[in-house]
Structures are given as structure tokens and as C-alpha cells.
PDB file of C-alpha atoms in Angstrom:
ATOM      1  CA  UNK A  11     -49.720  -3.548  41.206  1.00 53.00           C
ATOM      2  CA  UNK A  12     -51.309  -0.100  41.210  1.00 62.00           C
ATOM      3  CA  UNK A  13     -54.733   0.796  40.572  1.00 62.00           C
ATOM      4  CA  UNK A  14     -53.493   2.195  37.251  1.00 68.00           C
ATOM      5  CA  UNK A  15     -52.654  -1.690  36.091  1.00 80.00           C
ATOM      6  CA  UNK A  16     -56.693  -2.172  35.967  1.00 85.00           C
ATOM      7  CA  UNK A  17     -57.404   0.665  33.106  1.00 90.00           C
ATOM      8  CA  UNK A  18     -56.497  -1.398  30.179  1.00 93.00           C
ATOM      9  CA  UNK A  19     -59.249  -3.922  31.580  1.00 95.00           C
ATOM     10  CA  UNK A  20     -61.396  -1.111  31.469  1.00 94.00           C
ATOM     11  CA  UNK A  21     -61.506   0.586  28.632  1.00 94.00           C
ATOM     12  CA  UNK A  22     -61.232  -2.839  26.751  1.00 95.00           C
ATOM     13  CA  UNK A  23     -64.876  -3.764  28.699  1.00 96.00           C
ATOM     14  CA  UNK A  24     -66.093  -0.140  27.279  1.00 96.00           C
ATOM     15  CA  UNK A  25     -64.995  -0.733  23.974  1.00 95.00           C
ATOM     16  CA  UNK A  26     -66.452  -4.293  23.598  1.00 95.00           C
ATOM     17  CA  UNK A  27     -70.213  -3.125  24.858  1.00 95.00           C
ATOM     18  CA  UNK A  28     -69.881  -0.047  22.881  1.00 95.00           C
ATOM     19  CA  UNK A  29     -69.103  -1.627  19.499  1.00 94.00           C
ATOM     20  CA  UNK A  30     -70.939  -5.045  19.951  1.00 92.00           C
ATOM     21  CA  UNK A  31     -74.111  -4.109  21.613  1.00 93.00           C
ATOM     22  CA  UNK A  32     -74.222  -0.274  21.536  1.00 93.00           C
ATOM     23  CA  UNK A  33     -74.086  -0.733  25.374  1.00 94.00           C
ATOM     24  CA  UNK A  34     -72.164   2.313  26.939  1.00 95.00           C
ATOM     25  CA  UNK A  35     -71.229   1.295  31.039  1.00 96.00           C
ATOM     26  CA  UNK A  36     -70.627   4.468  33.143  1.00 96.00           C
ATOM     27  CA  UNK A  37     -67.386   4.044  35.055  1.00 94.00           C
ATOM     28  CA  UNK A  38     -67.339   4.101  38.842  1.00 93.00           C
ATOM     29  CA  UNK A  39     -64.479   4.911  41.075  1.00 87.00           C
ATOM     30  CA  UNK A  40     -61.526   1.917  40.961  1.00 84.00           C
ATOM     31  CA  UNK A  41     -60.827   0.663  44.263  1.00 82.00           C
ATOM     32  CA  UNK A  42     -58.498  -1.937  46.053  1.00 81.00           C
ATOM     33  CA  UNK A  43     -61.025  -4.375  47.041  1.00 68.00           C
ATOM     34  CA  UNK A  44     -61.180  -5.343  51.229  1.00 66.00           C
ATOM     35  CA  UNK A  45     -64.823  -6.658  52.104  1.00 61.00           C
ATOM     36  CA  UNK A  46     -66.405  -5.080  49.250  1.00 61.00           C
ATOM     37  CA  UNK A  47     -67.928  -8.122  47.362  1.00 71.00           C
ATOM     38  CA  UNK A  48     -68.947  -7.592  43.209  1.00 75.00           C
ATOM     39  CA  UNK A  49     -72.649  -9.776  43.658  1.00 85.00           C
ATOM     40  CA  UNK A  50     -73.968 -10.774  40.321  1.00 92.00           C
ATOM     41  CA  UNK A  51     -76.202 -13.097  38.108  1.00 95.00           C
ATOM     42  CA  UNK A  52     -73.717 -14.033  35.789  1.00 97.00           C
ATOM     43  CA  UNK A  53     -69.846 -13.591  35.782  1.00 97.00           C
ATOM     44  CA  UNK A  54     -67.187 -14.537  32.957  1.00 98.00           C
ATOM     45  CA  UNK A  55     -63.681 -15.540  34.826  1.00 98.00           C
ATOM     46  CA  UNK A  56     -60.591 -16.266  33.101  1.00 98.00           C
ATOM     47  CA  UNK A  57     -56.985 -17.046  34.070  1.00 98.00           C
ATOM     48  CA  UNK A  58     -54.186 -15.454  33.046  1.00 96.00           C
ATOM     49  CA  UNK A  59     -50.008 -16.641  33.229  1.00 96.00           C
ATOM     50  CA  UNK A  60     -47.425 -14.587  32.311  1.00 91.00           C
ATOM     51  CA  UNK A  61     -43.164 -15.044  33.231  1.00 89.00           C
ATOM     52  CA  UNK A  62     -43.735 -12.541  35.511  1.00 84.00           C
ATOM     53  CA  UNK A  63     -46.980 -12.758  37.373  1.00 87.00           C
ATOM     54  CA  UNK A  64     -50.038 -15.011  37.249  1.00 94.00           C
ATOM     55  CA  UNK A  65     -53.962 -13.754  38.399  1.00 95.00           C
ATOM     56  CA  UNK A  66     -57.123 -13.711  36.932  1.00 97.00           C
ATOM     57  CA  UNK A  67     -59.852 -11.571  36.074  1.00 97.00           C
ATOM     58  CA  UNK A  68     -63.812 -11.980  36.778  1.00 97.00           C
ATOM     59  CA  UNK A  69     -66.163  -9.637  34.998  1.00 97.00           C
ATOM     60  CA  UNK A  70     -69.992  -9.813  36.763  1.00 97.00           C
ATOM     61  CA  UNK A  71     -73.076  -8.676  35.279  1.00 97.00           C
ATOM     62  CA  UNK A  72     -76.409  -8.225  36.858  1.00 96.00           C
ATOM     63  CA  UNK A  73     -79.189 -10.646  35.030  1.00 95.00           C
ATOM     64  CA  UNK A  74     -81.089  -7.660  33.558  1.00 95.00           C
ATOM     65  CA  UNK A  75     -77.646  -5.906  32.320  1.00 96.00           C
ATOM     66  CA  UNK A  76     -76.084  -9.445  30.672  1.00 97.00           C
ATOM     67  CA  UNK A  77     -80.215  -9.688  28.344  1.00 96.00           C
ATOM     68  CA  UNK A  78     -80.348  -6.414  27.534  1.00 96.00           C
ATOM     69  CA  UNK A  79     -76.519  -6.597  25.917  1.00 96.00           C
ATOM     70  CA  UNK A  80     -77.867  -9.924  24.689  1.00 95.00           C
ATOM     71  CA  UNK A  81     -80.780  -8.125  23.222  1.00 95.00           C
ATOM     72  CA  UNK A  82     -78.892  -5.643  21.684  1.00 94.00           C
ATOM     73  CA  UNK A  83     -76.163  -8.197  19.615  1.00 90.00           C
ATOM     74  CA  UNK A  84     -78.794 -10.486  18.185  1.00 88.00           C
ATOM     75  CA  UNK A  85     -82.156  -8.441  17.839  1.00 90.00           C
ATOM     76  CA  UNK A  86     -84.177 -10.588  20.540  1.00 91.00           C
ATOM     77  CA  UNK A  87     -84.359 -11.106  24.193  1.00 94.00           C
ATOM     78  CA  UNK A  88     -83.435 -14.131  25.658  1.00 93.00           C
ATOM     79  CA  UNK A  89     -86.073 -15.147  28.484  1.00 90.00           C
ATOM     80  CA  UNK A  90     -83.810 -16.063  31.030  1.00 93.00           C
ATOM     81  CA  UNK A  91     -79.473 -16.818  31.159  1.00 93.00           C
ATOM     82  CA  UNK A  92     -79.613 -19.487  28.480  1.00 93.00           C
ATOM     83  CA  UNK A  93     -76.439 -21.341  26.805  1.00 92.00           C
ATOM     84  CA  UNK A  94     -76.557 -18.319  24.446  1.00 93.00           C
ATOM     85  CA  UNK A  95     -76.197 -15.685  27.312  1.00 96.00           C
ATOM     86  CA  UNK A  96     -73.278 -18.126  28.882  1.00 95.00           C
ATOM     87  CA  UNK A  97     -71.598 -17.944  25.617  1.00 95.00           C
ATOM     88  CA  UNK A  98     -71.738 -14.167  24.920  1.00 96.00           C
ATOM     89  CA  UNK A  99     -70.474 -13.631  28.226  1.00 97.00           C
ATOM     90  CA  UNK A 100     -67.447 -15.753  27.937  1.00 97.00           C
ATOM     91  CA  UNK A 101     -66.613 -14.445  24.934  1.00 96.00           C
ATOM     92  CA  UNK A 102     -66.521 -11.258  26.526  1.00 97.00           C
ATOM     93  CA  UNK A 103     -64.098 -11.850  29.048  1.00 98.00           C
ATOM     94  CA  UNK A 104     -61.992 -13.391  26.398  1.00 97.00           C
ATOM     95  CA  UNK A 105     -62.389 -10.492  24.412  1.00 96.00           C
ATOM     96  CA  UNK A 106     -61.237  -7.643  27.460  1.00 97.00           C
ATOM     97  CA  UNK A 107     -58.401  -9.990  28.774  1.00 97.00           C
ATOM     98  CA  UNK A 108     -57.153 -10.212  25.242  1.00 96.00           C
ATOM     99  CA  UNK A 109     -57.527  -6.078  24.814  1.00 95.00           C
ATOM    100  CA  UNK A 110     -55.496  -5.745  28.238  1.00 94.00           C
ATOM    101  CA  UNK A 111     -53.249  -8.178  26.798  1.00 94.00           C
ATOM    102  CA  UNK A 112     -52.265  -6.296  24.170  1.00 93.00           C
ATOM    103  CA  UNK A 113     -52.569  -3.340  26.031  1.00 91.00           C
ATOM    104  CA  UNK A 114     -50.165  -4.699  28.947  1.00 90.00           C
ATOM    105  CA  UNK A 115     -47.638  -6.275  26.475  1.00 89.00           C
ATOM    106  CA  UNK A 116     -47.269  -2.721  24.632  1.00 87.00           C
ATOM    107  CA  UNK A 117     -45.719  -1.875  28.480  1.00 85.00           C
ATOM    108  CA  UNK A 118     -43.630  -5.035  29.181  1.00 83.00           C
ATOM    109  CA  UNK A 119     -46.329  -6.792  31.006  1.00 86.00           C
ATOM    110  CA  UNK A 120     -46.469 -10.155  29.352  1.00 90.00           C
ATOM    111  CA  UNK A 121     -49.265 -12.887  29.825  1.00 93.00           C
ATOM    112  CA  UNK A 122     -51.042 -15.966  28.205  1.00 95.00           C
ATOM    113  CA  UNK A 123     -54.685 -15.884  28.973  1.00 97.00           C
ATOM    114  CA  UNK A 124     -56.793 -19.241  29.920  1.00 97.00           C
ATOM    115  CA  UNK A 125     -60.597 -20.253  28.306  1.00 97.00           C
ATOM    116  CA  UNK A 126     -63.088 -18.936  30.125  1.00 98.00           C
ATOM    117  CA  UNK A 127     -65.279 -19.881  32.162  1.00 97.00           C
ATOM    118  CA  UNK A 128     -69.083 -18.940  33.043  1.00 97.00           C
ATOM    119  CA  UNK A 129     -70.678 -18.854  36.298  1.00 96.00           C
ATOM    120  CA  UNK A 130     -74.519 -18.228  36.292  1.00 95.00           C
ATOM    121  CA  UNK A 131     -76.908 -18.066  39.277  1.00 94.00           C
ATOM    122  CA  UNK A 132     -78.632 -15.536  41.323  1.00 93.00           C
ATOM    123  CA  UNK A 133     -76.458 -12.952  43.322  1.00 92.00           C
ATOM    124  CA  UNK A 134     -73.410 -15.154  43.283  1.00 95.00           C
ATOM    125  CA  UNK A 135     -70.163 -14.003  44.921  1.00 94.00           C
ATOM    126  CA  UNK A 136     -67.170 -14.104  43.635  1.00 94.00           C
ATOM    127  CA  UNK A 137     -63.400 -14.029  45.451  1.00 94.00           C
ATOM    128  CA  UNK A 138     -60.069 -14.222  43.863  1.00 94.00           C
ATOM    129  CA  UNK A 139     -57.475 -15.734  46.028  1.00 94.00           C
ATOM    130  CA  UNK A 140     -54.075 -14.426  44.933  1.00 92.00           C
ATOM    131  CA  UNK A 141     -51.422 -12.496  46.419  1.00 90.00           C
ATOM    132  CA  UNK A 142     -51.302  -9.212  45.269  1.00 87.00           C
ATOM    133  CA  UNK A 143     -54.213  -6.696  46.061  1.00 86.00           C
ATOM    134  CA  UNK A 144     -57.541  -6.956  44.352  1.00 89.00           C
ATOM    135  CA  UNK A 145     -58.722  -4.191  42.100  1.00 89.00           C
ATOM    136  CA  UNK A 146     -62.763  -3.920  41.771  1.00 90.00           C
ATOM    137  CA  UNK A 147     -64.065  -1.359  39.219  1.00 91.00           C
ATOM    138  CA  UNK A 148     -67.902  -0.958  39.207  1.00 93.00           C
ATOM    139  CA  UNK A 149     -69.990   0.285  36.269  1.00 96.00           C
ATOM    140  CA  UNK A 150     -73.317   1.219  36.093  1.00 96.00           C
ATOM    141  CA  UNK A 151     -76.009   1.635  33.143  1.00 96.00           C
ATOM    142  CA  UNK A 152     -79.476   2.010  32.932  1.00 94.00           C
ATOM    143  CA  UNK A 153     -80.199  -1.863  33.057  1.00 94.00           C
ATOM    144  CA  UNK A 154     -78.211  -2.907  35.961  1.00 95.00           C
ATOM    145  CA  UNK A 155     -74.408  -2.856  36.853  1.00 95.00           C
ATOM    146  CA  UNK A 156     -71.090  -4.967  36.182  1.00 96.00           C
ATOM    147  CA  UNK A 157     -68.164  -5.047  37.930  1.00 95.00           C
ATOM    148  CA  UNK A 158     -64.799  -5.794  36.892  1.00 95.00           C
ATOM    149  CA  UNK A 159     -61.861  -7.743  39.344  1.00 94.00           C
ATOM    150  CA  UNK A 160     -58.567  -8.478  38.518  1.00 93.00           C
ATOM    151  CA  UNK A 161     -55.827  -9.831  41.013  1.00 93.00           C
ATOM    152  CA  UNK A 162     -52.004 -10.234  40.134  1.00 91.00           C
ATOM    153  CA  UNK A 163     -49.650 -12.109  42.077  1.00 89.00           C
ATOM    154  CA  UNK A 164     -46.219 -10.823  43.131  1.00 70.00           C
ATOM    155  CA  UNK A 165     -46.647  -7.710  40.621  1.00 56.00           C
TER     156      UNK A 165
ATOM    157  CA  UNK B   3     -58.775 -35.419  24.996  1.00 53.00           C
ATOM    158  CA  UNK B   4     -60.096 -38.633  26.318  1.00 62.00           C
ATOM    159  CA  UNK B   5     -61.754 -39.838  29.391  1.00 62.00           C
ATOM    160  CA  UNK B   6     -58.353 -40.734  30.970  1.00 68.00           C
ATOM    161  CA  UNK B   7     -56.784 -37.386  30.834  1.00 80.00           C
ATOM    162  CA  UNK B   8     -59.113 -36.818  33.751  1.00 85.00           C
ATOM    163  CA  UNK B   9     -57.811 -39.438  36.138  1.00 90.00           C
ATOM    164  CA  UNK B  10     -55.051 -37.111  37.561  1.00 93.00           C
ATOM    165  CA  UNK B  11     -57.177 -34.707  38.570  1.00 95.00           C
ATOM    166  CA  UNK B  12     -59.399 -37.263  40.081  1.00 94.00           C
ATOM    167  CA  UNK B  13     -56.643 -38.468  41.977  1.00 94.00           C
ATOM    168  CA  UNK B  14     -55.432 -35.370  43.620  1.00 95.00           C
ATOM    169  CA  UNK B  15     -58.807 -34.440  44.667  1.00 96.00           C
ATOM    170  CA  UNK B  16     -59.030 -37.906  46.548  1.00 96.00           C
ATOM    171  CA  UNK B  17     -55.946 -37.328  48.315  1.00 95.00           C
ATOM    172  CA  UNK B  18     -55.818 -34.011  48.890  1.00 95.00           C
ATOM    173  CA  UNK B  19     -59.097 -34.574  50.823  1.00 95.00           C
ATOM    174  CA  UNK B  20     -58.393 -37.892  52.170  1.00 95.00           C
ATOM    175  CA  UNK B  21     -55.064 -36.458  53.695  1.00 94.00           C
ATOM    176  CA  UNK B  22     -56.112 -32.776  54.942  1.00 92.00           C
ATOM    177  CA  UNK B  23     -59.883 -33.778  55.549  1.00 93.00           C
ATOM    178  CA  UNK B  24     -59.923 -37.646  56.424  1.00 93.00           C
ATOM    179  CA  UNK B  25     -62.878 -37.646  53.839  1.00 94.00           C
ATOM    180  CA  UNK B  26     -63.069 -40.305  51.508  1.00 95.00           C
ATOM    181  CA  UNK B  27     -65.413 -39.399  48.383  1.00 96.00           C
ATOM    182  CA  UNK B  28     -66.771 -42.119  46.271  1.00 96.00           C
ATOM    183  CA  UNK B  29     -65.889 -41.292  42.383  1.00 94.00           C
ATOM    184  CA  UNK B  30     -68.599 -41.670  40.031  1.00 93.00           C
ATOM    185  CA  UNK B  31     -68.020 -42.686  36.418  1.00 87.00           C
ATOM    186  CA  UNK B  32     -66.279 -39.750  34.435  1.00 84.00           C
ATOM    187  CA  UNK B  33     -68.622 -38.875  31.327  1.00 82.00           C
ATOM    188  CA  UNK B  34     -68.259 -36.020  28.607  1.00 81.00           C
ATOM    189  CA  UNK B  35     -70.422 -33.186  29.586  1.00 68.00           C
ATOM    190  CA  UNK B  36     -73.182 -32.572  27.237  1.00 66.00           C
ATOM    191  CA  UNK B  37     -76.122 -31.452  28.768  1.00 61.00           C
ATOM    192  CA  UNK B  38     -75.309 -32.262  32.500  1.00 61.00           C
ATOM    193  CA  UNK B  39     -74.524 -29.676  34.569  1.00 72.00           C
ATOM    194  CA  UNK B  40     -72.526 -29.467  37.700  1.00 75.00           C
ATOM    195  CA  UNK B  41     -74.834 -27.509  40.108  1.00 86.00           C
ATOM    196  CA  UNK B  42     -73.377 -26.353  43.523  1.00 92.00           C
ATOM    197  CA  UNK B  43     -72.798 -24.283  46.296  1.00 95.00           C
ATOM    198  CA  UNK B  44     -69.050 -23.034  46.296  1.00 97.00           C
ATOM    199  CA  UNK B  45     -66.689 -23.688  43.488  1.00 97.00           C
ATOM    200  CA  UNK B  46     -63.077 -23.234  43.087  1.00 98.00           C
ATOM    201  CA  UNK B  47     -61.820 -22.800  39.027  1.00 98.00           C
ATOM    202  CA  UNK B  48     -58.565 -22.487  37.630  1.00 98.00           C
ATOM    203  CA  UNK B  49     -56.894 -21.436  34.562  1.00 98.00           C
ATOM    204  CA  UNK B  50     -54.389 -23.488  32.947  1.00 96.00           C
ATOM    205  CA  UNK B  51     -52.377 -22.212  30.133  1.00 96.00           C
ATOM    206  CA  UNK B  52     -49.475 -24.558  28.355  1.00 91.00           C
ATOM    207  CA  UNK B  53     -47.193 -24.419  25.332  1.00 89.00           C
ATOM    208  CA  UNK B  54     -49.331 -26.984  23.769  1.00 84.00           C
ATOM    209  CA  UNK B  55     -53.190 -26.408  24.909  1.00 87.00           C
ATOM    210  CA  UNK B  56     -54.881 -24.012  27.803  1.00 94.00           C
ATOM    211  CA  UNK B  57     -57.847 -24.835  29.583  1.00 95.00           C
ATOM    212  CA  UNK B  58     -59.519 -24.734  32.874  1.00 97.00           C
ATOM    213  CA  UNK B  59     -60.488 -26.436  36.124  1.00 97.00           C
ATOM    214  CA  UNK B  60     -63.568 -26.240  38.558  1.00 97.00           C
ATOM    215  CA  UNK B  61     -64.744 -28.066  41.528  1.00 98.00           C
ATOM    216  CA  UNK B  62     -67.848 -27.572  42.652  1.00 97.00           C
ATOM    217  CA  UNK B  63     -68.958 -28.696  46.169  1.00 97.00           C
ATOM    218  CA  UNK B  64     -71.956 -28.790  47.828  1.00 96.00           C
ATOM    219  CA  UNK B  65     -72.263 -26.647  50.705  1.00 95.00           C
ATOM    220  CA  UNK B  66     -72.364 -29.358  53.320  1.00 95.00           C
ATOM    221  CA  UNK B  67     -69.664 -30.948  51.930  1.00 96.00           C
ATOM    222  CA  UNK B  68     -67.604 -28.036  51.851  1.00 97.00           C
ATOM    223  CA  UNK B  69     -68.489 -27.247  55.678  1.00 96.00           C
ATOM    224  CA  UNK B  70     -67.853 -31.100  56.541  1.00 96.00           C
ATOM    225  CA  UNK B  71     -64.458 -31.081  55.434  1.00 96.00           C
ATOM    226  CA  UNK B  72     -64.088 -27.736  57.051  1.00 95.00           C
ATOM    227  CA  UNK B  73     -64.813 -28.651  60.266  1.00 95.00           C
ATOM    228  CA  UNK B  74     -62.496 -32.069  60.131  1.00 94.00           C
ATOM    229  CA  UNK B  75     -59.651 -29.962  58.981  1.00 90.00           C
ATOM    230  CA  UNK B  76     -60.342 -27.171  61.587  1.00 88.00           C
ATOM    231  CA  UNK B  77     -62.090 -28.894  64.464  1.00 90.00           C
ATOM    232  CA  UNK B  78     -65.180 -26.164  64.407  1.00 91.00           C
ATOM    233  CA  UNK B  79     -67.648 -26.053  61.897  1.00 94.00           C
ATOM    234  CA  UNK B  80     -68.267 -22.807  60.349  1.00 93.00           C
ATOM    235  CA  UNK B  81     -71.942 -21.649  60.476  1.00 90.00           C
ATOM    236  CA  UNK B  82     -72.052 -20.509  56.921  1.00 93.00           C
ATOM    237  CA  UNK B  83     -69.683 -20.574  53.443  1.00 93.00           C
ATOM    238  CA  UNK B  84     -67.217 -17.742  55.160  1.00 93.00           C
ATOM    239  CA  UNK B  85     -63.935 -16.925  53.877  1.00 93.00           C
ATOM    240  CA  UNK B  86     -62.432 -19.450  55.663  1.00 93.00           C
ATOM    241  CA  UNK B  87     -64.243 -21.965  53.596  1.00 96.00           C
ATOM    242  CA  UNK B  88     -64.034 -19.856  50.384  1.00 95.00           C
ATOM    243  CA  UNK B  89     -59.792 -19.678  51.012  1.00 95.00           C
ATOM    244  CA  UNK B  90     -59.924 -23.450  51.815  1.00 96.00           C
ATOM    245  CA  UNK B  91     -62.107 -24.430  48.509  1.00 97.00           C
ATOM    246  CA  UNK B  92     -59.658 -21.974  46.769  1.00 97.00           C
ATOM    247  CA  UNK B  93     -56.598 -23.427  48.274  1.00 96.00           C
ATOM    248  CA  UNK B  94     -57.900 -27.188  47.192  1.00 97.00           C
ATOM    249  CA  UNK B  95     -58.178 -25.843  43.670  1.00 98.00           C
ATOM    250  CA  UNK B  96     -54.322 -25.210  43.400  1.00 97.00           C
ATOM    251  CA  UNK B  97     -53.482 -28.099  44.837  1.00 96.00           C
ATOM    252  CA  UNK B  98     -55.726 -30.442  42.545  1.00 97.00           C
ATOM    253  CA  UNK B  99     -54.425 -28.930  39.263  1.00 97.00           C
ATOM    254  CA  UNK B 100     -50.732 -28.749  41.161  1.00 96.00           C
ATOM    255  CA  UNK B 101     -50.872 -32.503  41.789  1.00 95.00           C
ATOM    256  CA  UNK B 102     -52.479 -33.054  38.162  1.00 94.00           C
ATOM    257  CA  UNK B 103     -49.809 -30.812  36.590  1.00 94.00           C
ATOM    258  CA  UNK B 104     -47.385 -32.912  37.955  1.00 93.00           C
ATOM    259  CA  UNK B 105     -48.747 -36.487  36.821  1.00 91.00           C
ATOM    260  CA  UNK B 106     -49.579 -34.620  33.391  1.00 90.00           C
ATOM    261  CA  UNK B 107     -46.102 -32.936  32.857  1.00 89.00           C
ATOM    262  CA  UNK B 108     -44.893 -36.680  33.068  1.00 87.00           C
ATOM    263  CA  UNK B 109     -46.609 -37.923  30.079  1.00 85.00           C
ATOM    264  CA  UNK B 110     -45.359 -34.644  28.324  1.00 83.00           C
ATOM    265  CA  UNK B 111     -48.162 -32.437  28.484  1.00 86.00           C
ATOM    266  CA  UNK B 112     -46.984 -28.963  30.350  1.00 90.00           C
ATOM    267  CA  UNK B 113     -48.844 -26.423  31.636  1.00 93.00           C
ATOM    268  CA  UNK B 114     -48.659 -23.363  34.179  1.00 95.00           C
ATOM    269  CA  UNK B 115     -51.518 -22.565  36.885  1.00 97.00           C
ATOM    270  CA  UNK B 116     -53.334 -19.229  37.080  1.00 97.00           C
ATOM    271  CA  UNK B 117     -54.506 -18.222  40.528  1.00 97.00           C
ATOM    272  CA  UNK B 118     -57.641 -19.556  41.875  1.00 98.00           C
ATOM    273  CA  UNK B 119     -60.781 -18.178  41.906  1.00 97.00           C
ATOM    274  CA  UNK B 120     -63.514 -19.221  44.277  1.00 97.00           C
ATOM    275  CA  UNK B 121     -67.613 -18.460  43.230  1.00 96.00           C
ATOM    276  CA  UNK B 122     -70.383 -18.832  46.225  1.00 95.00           C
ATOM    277  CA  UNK B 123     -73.948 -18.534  45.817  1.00 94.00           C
ATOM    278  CA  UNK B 124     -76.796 -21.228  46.283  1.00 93.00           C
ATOM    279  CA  UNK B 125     -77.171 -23.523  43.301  1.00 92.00           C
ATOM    280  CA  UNK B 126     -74.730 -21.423  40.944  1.00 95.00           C
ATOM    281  CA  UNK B 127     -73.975 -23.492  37.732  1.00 94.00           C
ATOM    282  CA  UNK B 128     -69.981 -23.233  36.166  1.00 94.00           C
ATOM    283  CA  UNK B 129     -69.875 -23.778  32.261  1.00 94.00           C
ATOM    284  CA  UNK B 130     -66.433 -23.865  31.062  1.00 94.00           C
ATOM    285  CA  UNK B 131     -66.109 -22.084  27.369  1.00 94.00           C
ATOM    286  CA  UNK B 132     -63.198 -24.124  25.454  1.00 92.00           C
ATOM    287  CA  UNK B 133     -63.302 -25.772  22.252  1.00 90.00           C
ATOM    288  CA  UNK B 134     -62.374 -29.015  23.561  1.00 87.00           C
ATOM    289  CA  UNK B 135     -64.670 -31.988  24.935  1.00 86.00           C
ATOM    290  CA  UNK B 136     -65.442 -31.005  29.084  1.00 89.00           C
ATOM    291  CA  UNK B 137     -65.119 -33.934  31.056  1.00 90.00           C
ATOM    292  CA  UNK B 138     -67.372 -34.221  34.001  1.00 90.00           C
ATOM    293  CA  UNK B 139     -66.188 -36.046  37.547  1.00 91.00           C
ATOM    294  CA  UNK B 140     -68.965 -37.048  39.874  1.00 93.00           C
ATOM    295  CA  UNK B 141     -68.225 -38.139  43.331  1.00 96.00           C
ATOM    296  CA  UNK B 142     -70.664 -38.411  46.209  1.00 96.00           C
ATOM    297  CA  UNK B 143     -69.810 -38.961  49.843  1.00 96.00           C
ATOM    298  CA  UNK B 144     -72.350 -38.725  53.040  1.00 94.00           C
ATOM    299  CA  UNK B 145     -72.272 -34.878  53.081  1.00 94.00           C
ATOM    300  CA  UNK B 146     -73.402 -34.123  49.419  1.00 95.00           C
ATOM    301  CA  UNK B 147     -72.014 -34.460  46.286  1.00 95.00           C
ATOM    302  CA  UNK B 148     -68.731 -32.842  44.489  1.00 96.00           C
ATOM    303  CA  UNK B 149     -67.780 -32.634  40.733  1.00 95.00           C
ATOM    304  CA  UNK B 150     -64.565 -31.711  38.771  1.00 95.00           C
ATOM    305  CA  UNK B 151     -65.019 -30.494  35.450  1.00 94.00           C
ATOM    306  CA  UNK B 152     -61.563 -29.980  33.064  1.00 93.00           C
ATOM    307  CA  UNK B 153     -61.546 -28.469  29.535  1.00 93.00           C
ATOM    308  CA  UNK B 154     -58.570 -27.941  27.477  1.00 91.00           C
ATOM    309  CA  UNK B 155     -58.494 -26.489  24.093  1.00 89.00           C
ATOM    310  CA  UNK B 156     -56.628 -28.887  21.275  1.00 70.00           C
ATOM    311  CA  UNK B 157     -55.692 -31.439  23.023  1.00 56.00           C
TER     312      UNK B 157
END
């Protein structure tokens, strides 16, 4: 797995900010992930299997980041990470693993994504435990940053 | 999915920590999650991803009894939720849904494991985004509380 692998993660998270909440994430530097540790407020995680490989994929906002996006989609600001925040993010991280998907499949890279699942609380870690090395992507915006991780076994 | 598709994931968790722990938990009575939430301080989840439904797993462990069972598996009791605990809470995770994808794949109903993912932070909340009912496991011990959630999709 090469640090190239995590672009179609990326631009899918773009795309899906851009066009749902008129959000636009600044990119950061993609690195293979040692100590560094993506702290957040609330994360989306989803598993994916594929005939070749199996990982998953975490995508963590900051609290302020996750309402403002929030804000944006439905005209109103939530007062705190309610069911409705919980939802949008999981639908998020359904919504980038299935652009990678596609992405991935287009180059022989074949894999059946999990539901999702939402984590909330304040500056929560999060650490995938696969094989393979993990690939952190950060993004920043005016309201806070996200980070993206992805981990692939034997890939 | 009813109640009783939960008892094989109840199962492994007992033995899995009654055999690599000597820790006996004491299960609650299994309910369908509507409002309750499973609050905690390290959680393992899980993707699971079949020809006939996906879903996913989480247990959630207080911190306690995460460094309890540390310790007795160890013989020195970590001072805080390190990455040995994380890779231990992590490694419990696979074997859970390993032992429940075996009992499961008996009655018929296949599925393949994602990689674990492990979430730490104090009090962090897990809501698990399928369309299905999400069953909720309580067990408590003398070292704090636990709880497995499972959702699958169509089932």
C-alpha cells in the first residue's frame, strides 16, 4: 500500500463537502502514520472487505468543523453533536468509502464496504489495528480540521 | 434480526475474557437500542460485510475494566489506556466477531471481518448507522461495566 492508495479517499471527502455543504477542506501533506494520533469530536468509521485485502477507514472532524457542515446542509445550527450530526457524519463516510470504491475498483482493487459507525465525544482518539501501514491525511478549513485514516491489510 | 442473533457474540466475549483474563462478567438482559446509549472509555468496532447482510460490532469498556483485564492477562497494570490496552481491546474485537462468525456461519448466515478499529477518549459514545434494529449487551463485573452493540442491515 502506497501513499498514492489514499487519494481516491481524498478527493471523494472534497467532493462530498464541496457539493453537499459548500464546505471546501484544504489538503495537508499525506503521511504514513507512526505516533501521530488524528484527535477529534466526532469520527465516522467504516469497514471495508475485499478478496484481496480487508481495512477500514475513520474520517474525524473537530466539533466546530462537523456544525458548521451541519449548518451549511440544512440552513440551521445544531447546538451541540445531536442524532442529526451522528447521522450526517455517517453518511459521509459511507458516501467517501463508496467514491474510493468505485474509484479503487476502476484499478482492480475490489472491496465491499460495512455500515458505519459514529463515535462522538470530546478529543477522542482513534487507532486502526491492521497490518499494513496507516495512511493519515489532515485537512484544514476555517472552522476546524478533519483528518482522514485508512489501513489495508496485506496490500 | 431478533434478540437471539446476539447470543453468539455474547458468548465469545464471555470466553474470550474468561479464558485470556480469568474475568467473569455478569450479562445483563439484551434489549433493542432505542434511546440507550453505550457510554465508555475504549471501544473496539468491527465491520462485517456478508453475501446476505453487512453490519457492525462494538464493545465498549470502561476504563477500569479494560485496565483490570489488562493487568490479569499481563501481570502489570498499565497506568493509563496505552497502546497496549488499545491493541488488546482491538485484538478482543476480532476475536468476538471471529468466534460469532463461526456459531453464525452454522445457522447459514456468512459473513467476512474487516479489521478492527479501537476509539479512546473519556465518556465517548459509539452509534452504529444501519438500517437494521441495534441490539444492546450489558454486562457488569466489579471493575465497571462493558456493552456489545451489533447491527446488521436486512437481516
Amino acid at each position: 500500500m502506497n501513499v498514492e492508495f489514499i487519494n481516491p479517499f481524498i478527493s471523494s471527502l472534497l467532493n462530498v463537502l464541496s457539493t453537499m455543504a459548500q464546505t471546501d477542506l484544504t489538503p495537508g501533506k499525506p503521511n504514513i502514520k507512526k505516533t501521530e494520533v488524528a484527535v477529534g469530536d466526532v469520527s465516522g468509521l467504516i469497514g471495508m472487505v475485499g478478496p484481496q485485502t480487508k481495512g477500514s477507514l475513520s474520517i474525524t472532524f473537530d466539533g466546530e468543523l462537523a456544525m458548521t457542515v451541519m449548518e451549511r446542509m440544512l440552513g440551521e445550527r445544531p447546538e451541540k453533536i445531536n442524532e442529526e450530526v451522528t447521522d450526517m457524519v455517517g453518511e459521509i463516510t459511507n458516501m467517501v468509502a463508496g467514491g474510493a470504491k468505485n474509484l479503487l475498483g476502476d484499478k482492480g482493487y475490489e472491496f465491499d464496504m460495512a455500515t458505519p459507525v459514529v463515535v462522538s465525544g470530546k478529543d477522542h482518539t482513534i487507532t486502526h489495528k491492521c497490518d499494513g501501514p496507516k495512511l493519515i491525511m489532515p485537512f484544514t478549513s476555517d472552522f476546524g480540521s478533519a483528518h482522514i485514516e485508512v489501513c489495508f491489510d496485506k496490500l
